PDB file of C-alpha atoms and ligand atoms in Angstrom:
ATOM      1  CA  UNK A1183      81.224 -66.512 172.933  1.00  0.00           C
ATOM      2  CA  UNK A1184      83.780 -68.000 175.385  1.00  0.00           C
ATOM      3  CA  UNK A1185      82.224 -70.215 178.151  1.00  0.00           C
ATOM      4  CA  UNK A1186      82.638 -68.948 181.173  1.00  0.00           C
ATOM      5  CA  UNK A1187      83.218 -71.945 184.497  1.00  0.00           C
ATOM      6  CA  UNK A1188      83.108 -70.645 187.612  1.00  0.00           C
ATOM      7  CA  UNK A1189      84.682 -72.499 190.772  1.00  0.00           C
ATOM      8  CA  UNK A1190      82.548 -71.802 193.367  1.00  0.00           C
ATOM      9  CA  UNK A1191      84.436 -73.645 196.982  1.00  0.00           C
ATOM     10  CA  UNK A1192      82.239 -72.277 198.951  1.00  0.00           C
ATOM     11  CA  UNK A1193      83.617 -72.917 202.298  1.00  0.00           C
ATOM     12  CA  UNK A1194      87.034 -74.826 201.387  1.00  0.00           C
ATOM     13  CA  UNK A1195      89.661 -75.115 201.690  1.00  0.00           C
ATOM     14  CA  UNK A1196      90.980 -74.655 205.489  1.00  0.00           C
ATOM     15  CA  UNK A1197      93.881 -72.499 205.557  1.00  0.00           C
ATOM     16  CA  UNK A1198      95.275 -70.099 202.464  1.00  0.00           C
ATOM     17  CA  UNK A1199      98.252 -72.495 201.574  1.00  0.00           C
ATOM     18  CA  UNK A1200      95.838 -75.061 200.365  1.00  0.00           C
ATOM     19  CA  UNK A1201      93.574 -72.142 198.685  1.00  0.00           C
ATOM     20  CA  UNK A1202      96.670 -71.250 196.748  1.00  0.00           C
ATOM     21  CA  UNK A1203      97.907 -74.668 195.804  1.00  0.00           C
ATOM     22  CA  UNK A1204      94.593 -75.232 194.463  1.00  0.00           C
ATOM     23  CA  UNK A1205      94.241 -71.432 192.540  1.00  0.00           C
ATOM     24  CA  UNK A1206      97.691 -72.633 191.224  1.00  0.00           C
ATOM     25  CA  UNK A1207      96.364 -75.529 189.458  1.00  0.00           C
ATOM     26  CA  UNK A1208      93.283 -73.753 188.124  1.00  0.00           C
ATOM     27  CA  UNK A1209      95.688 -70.675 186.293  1.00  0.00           C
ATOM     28  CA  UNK A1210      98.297 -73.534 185.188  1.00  0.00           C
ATOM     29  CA  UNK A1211      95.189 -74.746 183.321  1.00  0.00           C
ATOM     30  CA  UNK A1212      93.678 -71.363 182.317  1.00  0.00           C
ATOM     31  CA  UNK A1213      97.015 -70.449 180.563  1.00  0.00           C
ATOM     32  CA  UNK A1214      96.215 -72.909 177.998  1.00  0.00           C
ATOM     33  CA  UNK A1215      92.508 -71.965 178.102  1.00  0.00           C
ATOM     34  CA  UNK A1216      91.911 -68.966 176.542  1.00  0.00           C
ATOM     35  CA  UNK A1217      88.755 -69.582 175.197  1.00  0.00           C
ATOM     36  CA  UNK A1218      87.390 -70.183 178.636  1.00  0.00           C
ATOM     37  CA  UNK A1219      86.422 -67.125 181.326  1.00  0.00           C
ATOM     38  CA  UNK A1220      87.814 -68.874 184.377  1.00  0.00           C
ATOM     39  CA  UNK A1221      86.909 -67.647 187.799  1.00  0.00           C
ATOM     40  CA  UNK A1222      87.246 -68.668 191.279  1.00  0.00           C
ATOM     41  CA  UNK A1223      84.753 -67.813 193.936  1.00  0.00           C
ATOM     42  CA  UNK A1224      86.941 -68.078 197.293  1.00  0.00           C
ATOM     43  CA  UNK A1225      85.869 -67.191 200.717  1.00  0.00           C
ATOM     44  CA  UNK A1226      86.620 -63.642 201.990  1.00  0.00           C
ATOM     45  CA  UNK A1227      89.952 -64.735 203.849  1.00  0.00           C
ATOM     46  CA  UNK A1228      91.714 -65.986 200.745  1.00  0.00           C
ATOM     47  CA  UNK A1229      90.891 -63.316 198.377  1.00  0.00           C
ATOM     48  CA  UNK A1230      93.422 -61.261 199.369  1.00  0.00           C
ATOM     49  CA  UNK A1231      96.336 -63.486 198.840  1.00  0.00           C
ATOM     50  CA  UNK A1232      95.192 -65.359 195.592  1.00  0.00           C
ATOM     51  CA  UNK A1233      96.206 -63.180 192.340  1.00  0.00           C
ATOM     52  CA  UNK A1234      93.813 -62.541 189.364  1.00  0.00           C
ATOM     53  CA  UNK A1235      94.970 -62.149 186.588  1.00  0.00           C
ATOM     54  CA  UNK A1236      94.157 -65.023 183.482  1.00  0.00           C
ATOM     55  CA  UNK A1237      91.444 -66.974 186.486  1.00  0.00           C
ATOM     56  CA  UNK A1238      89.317 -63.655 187.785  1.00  0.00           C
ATOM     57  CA  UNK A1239      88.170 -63.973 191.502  1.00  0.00           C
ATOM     58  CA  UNK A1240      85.056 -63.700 192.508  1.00  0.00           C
ATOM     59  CA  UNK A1241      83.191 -63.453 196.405  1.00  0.00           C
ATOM     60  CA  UNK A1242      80.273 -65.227 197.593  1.00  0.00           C
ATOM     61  CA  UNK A1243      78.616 -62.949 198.854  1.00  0.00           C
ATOM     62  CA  UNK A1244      78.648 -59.054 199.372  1.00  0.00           C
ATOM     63  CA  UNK A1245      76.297 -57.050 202.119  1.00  0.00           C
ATOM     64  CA  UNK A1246      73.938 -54.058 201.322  1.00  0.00           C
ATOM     65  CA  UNK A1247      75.442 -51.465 202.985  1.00  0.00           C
ATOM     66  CA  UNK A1248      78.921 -50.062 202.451  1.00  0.00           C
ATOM     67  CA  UNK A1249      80.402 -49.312 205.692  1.00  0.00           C
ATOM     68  CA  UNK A1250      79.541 -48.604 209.227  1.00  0.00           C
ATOM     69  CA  UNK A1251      78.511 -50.702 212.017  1.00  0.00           C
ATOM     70  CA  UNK A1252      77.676 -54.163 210.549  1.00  0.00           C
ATOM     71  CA  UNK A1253      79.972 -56.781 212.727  1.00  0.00           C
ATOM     72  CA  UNK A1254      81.114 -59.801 210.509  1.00  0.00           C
ATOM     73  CA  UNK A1255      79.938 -58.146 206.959  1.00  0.00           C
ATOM     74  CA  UNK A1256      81.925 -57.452 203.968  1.00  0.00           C
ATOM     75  CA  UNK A1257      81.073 -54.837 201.949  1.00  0.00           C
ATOM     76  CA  UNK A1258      81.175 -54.076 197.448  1.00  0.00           C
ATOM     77  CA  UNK A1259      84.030 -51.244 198.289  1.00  0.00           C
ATOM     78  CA  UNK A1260      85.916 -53.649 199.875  1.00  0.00           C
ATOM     79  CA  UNK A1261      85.697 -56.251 196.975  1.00  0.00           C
ATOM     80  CA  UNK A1262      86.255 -53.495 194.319  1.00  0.00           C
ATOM     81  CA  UNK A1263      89.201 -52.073 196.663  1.00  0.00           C
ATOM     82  CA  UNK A1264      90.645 -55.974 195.932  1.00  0.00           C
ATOM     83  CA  UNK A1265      90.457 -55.862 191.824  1.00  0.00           C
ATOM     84  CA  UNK A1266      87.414 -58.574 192.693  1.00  0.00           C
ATOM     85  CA  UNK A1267      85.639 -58.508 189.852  1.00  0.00           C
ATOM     86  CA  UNK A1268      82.328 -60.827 190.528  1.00  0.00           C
ATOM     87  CA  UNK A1269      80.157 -61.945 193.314  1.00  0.00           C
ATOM     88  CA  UNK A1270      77.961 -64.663 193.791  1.00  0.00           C
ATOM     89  CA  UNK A1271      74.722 -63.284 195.204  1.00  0.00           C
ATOM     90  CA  UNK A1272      71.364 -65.779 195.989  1.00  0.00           C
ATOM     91  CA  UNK A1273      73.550 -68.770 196.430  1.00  0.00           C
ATOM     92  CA  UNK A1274      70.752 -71.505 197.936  1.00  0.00           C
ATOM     93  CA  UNK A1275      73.221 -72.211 200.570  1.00  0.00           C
ATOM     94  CA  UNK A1276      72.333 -68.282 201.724  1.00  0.00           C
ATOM     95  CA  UNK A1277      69.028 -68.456 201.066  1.00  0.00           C
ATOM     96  CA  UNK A1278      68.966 -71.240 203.289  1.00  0.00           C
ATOM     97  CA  UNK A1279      70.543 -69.318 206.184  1.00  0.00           C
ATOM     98  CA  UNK A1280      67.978 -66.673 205.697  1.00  0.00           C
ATOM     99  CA  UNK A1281      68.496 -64.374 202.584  1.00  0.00           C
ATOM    100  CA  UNK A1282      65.268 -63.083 201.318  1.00  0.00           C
ATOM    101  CA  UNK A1283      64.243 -62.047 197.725  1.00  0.00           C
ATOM    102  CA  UNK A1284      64.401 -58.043 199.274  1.00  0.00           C
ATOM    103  CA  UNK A1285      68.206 -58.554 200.997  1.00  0.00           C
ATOM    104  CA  UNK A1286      69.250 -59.984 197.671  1.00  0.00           C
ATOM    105  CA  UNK A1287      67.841 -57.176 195.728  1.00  0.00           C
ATOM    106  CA  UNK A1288      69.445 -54.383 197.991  1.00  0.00           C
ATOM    107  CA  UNK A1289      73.063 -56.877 197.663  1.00  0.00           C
ATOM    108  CA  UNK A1290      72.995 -56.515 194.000  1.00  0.00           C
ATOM    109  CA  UNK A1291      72.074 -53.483 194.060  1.00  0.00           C
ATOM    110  CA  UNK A1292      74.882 -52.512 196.389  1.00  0.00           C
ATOM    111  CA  UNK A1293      77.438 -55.017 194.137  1.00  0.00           C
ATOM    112  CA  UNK A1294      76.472 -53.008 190.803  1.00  0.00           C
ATOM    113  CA  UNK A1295      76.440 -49.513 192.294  1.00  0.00           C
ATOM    114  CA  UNK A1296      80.204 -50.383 193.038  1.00  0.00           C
ATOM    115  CA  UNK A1297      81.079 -51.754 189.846  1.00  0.00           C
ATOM    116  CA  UNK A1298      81.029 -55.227 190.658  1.00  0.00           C
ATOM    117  CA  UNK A1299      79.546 -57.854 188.153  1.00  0.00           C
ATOM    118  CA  UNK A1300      76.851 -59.901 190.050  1.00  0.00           C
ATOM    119  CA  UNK A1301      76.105 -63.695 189.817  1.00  0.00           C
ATOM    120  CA  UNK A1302      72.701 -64.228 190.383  1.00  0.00           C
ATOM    121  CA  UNK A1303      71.801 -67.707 192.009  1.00  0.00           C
ATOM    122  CA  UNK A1304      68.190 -68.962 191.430  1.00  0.00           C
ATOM    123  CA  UNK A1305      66.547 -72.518 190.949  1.00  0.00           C
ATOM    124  CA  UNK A1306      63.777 -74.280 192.904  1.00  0.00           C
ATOM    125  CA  UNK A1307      64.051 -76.501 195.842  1.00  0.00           C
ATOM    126  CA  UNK A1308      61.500 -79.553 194.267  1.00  0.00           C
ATOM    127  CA  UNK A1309      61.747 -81.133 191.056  1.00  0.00           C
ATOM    128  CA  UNK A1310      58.126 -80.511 189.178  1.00  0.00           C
ATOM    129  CA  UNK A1311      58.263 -82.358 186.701  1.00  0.00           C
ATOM    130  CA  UNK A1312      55.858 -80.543 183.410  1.00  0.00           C
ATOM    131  CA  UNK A1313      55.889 -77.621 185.918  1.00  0.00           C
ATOM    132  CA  UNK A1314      57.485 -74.150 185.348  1.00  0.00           C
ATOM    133  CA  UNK A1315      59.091 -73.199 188.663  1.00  0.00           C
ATOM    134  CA  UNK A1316      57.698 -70.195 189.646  1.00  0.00           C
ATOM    135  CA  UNK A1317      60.518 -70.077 192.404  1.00  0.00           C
ATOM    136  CA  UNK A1318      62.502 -68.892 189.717  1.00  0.00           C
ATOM    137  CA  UNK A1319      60.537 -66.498 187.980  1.00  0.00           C
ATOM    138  CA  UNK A1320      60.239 -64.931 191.533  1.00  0.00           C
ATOM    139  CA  UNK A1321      63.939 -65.459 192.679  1.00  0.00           C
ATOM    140  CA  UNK A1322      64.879 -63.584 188.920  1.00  0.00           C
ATOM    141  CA  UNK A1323      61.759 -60.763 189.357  1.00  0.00           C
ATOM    142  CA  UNK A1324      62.849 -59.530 192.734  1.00  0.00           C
ATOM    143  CA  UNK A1325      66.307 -60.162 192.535  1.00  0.00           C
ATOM    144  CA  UNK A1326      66.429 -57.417 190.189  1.00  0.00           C
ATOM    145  CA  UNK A1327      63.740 -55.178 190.971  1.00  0.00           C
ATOM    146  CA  UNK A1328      64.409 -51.710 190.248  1.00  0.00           C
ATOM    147  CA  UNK A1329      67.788 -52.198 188.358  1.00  0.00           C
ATOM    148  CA  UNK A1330      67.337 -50.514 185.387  1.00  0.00           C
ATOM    149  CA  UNK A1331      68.745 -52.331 182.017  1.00  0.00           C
ATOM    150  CA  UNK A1332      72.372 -50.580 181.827  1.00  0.00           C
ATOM    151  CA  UNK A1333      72.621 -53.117 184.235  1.00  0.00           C
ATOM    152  CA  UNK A1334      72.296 -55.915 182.000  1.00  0.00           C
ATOM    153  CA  UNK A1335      75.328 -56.103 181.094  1.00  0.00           C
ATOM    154  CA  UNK A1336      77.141 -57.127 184.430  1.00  0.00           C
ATOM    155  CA  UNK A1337      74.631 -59.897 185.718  1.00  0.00           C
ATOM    156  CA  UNK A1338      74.898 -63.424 185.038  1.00  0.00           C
ATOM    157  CA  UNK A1339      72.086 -65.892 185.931  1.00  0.00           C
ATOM    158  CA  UNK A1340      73.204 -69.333 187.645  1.00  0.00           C
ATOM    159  CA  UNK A1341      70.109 -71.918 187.316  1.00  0.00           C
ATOM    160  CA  UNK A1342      70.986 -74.164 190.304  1.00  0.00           C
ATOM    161  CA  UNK A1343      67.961 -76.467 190.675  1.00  0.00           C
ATOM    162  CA  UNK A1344      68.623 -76.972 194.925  1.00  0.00           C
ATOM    163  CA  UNK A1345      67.836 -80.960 194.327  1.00  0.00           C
ATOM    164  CA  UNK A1346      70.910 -81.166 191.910  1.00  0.00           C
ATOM    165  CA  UNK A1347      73.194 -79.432 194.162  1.00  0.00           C
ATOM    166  CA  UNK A1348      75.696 -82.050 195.179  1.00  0.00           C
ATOM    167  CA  UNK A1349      75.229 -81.679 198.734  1.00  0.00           C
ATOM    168  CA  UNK A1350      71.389 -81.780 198.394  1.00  0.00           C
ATOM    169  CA  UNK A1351      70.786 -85.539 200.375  1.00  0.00           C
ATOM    170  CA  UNK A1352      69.899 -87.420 197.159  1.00  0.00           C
ATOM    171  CA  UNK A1353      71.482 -85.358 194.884  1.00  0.00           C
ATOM    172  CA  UNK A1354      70.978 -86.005 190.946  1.00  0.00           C
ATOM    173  CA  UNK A1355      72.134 -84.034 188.176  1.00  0.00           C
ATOM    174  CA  UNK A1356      69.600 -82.342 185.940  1.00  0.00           C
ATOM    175  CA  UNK A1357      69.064 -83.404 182.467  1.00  0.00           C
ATOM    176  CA  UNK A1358      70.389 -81.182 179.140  1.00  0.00           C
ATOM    177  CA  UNK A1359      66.611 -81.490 178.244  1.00  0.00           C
ATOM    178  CA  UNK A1360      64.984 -80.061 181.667  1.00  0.00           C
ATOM    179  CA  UNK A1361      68.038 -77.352 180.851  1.00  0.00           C
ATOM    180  CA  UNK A1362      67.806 -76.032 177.508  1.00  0.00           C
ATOM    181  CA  UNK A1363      63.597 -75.843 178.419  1.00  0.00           C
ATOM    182  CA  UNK A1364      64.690 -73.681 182.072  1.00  0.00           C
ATOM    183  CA  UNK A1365      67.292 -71.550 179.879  1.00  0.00           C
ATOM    184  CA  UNK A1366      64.459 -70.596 177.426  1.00  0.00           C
ATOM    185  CA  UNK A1367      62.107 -70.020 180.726  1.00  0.00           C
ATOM    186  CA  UNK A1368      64.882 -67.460 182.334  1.00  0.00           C
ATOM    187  CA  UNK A1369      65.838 -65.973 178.868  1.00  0.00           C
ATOM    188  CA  UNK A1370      61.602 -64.991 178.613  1.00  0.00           C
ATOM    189  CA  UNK A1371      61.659 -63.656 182.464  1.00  0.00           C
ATOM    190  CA  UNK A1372      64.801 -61.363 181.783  1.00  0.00           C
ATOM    191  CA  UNK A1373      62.973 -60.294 178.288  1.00  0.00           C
ATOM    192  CA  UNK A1374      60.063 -59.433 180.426  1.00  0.00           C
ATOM    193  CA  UNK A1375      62.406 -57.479 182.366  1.00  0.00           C
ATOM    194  CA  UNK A1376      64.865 -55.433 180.362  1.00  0.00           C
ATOM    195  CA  UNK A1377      63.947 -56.871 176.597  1.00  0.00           C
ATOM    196  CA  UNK A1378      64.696 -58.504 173.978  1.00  0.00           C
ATOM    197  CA  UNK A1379      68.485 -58.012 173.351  1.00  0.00           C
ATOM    198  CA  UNK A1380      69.370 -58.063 177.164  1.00  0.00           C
ATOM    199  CA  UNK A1381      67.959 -61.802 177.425  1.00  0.00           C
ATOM    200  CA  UNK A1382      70.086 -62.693 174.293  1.00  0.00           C
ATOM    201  CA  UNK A1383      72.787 -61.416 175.547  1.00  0.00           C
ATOM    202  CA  UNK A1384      72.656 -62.341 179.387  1.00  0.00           C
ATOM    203  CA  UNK A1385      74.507 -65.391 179.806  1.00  0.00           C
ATOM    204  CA  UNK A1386      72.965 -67.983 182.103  1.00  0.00           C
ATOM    205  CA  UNK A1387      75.170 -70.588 183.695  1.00  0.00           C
ATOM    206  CA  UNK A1388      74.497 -73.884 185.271  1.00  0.00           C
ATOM    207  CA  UNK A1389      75.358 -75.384 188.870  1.00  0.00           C
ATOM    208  CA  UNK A1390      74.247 -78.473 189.779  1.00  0.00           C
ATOM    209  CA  UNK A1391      76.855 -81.519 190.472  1.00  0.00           C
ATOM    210  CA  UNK A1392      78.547 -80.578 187.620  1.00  0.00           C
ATOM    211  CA  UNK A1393      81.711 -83.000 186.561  1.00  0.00           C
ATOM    212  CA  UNK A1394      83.566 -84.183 184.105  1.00  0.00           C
ATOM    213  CA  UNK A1395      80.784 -86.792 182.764  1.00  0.00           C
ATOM    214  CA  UNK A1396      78.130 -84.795 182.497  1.00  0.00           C
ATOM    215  CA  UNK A1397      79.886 -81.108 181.635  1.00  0.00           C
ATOM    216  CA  UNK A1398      79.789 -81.515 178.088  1.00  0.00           C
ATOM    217  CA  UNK A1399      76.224 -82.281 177.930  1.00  0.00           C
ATOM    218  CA  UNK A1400      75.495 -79.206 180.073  1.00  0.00           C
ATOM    219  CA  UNK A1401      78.026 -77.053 178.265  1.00  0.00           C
ATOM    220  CA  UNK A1402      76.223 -77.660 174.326  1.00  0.00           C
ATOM    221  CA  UNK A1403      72.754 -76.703 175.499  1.00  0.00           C
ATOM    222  CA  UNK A1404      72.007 -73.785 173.148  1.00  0.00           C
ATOM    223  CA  UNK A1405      71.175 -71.330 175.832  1.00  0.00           C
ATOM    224  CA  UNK A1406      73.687 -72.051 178.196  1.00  0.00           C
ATOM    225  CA  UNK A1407      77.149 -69.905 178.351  1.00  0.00           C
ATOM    226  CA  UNK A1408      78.897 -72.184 181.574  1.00  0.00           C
ATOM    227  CA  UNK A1409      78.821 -73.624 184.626  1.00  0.00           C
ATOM    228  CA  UNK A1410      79.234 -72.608 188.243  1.00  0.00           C
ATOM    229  CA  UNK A1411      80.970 -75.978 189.629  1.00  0.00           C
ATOM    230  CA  UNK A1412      81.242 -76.542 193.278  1.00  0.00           C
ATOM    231  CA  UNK A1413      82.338 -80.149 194.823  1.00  0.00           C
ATOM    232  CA  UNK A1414      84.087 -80.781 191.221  1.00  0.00           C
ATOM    233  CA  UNK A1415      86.122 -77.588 191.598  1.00  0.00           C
ATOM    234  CA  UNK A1416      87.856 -79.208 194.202  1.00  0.00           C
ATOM    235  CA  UNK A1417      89.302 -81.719 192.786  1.00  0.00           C
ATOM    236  CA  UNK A1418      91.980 -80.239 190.610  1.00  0.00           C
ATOM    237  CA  UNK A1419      91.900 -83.679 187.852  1.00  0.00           C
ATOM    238  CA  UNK A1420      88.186 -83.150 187.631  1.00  0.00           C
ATOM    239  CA  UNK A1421      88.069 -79.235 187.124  1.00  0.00           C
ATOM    240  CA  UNK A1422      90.919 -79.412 184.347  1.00  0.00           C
ATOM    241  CA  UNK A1423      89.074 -81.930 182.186  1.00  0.00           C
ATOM    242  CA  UNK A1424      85.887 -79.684 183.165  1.00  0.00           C
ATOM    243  CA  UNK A1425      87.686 -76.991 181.360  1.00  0.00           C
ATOM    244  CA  UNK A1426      89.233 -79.002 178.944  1.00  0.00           C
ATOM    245  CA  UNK A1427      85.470 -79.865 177.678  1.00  0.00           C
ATOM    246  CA  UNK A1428      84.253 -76.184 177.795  1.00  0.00           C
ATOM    247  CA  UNK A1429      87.481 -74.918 175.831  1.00  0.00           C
ATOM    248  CA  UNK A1430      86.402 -77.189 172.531  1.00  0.00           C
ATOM    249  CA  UNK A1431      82.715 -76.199 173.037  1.00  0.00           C
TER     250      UNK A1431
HETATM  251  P1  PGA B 794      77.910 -78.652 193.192  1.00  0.00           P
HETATM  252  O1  PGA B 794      77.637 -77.186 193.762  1.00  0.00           O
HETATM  253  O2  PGA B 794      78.632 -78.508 191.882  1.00  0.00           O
HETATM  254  O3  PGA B 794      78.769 -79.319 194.250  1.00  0.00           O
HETATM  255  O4  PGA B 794      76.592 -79.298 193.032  1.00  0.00           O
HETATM  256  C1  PGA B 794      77.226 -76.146 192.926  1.00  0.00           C
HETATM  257  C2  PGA B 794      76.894 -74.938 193.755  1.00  0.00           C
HETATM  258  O5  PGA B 794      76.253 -75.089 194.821  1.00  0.00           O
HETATM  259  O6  PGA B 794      77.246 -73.809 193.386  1.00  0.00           O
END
């Protein structure tokens, strides 16, 4: 199965010359990449004038409803309406600026019911060590409450422990150890949820201060199909040999 790295830049760069110098360097890199799913999750503003084609493009976030009066949202027609093909839902970063478990739900739901392919974000905000997070059973439960299992097939799962995100003060990656033990955890909650051969198949990425040191470690856990990259993917040096690792995995 080919890895799949998504950029996430979250809210970089500052003006769409820079946010297509920087796509540039990512599809100069995915033409030799084939055996990588590339994907760049730009704001809103760029979207528009970045092409995807070999890197897919991807929003970070989508709201519930589709249109009508809701100043400042973007909605799942408008993504689809843009060939986007994925959105990040759940990021901690929105979660943090209030998104519940129920407004991610009624996102994704939103997302899938327009075709879209949903990232799910989930991880805990402490590190409990010998503890299973419960944070992330919940996050996974309610995220996708009421989505039946034809669904399966167009979420992916990004296990972003909060205390490993790069701009968490005191950031520290996670360990392939603490990993391959969460990926088993999340493979048993989506079993619980749609079965057996949906958790198999479900890929579940990681995010966490990924670079080019510790990529390869992430990228062999067993359970693990990628990464969702954030600082790193700003650095155009740093995400090529990120993708250089995950092509020979
Ligand atoms: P990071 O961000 O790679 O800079 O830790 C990952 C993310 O928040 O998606």
């Amino acid at each position: 199965m080919k890895k799949i790295i998504i950029a996430n830049w979250k809210m970089n760069p500052t003006n769409a010359k820079e946010a297509k110098r920087l796509f540039e360097s990512v599809r100069r890199v995915a033409r030799k990449a084939k055996k990588v799913e590339l994907m760049v999750a730009a704001p809103f503003v760029f979207l528009p004038v970045l092409k995807s084609g070999v890197v897919k493009l991807a929003a970070q976030d989508v709201f519930l409803k589709d249109t009508g009066p809701w100043t400042g949202e973007i909605s799942a027609s408008m993504l689809k309406a843009l060939k986007i093909s994925h959105v990040i839902v759940g990021h901690s970063e929105r979660r943090e600026l209030g998104d519940s478990d129920e407004l991610i739900n009624k996102k994704i739901k939103s997302a899938l019911s327009k075709g879209l392919k949903v990232v799910l974000c989930v991880g805990e905000k402490v590190r409990e060590p010998e503890a299973v997070p419960e944070m992330v059973r919940r996050e996974i439960k309610e995220g996708l409450k009421g989505i039946t299992k034809k669904f399966s097939s167009r979420v992916l799962i990004a296990y972003e422990p909060v205390w490993a995100i790069s701009t968490t003060k005191g950031a520290r990656p996670d360990n392939p150890q603490n990993l391959f033990e969460m990926g088993i955890f999340i493979k048993r909650v989506l079993l619980d949820i749609w079965g057996r051969n949906a958790a198999m198949r479900m890929p579940i990425l990681y995010g966490g201060s990924v670079n080019s040191k510790n990529a390869e470690s992430f990228l062999k856990v067993e359970c693990i199909s990628g990464a969702l990259v954030g600082g790193a993917s700003l650095k155009p040096d740093e995400f090529w040999k990120i993708i250089e690792i995950a092509k020979r995995i």
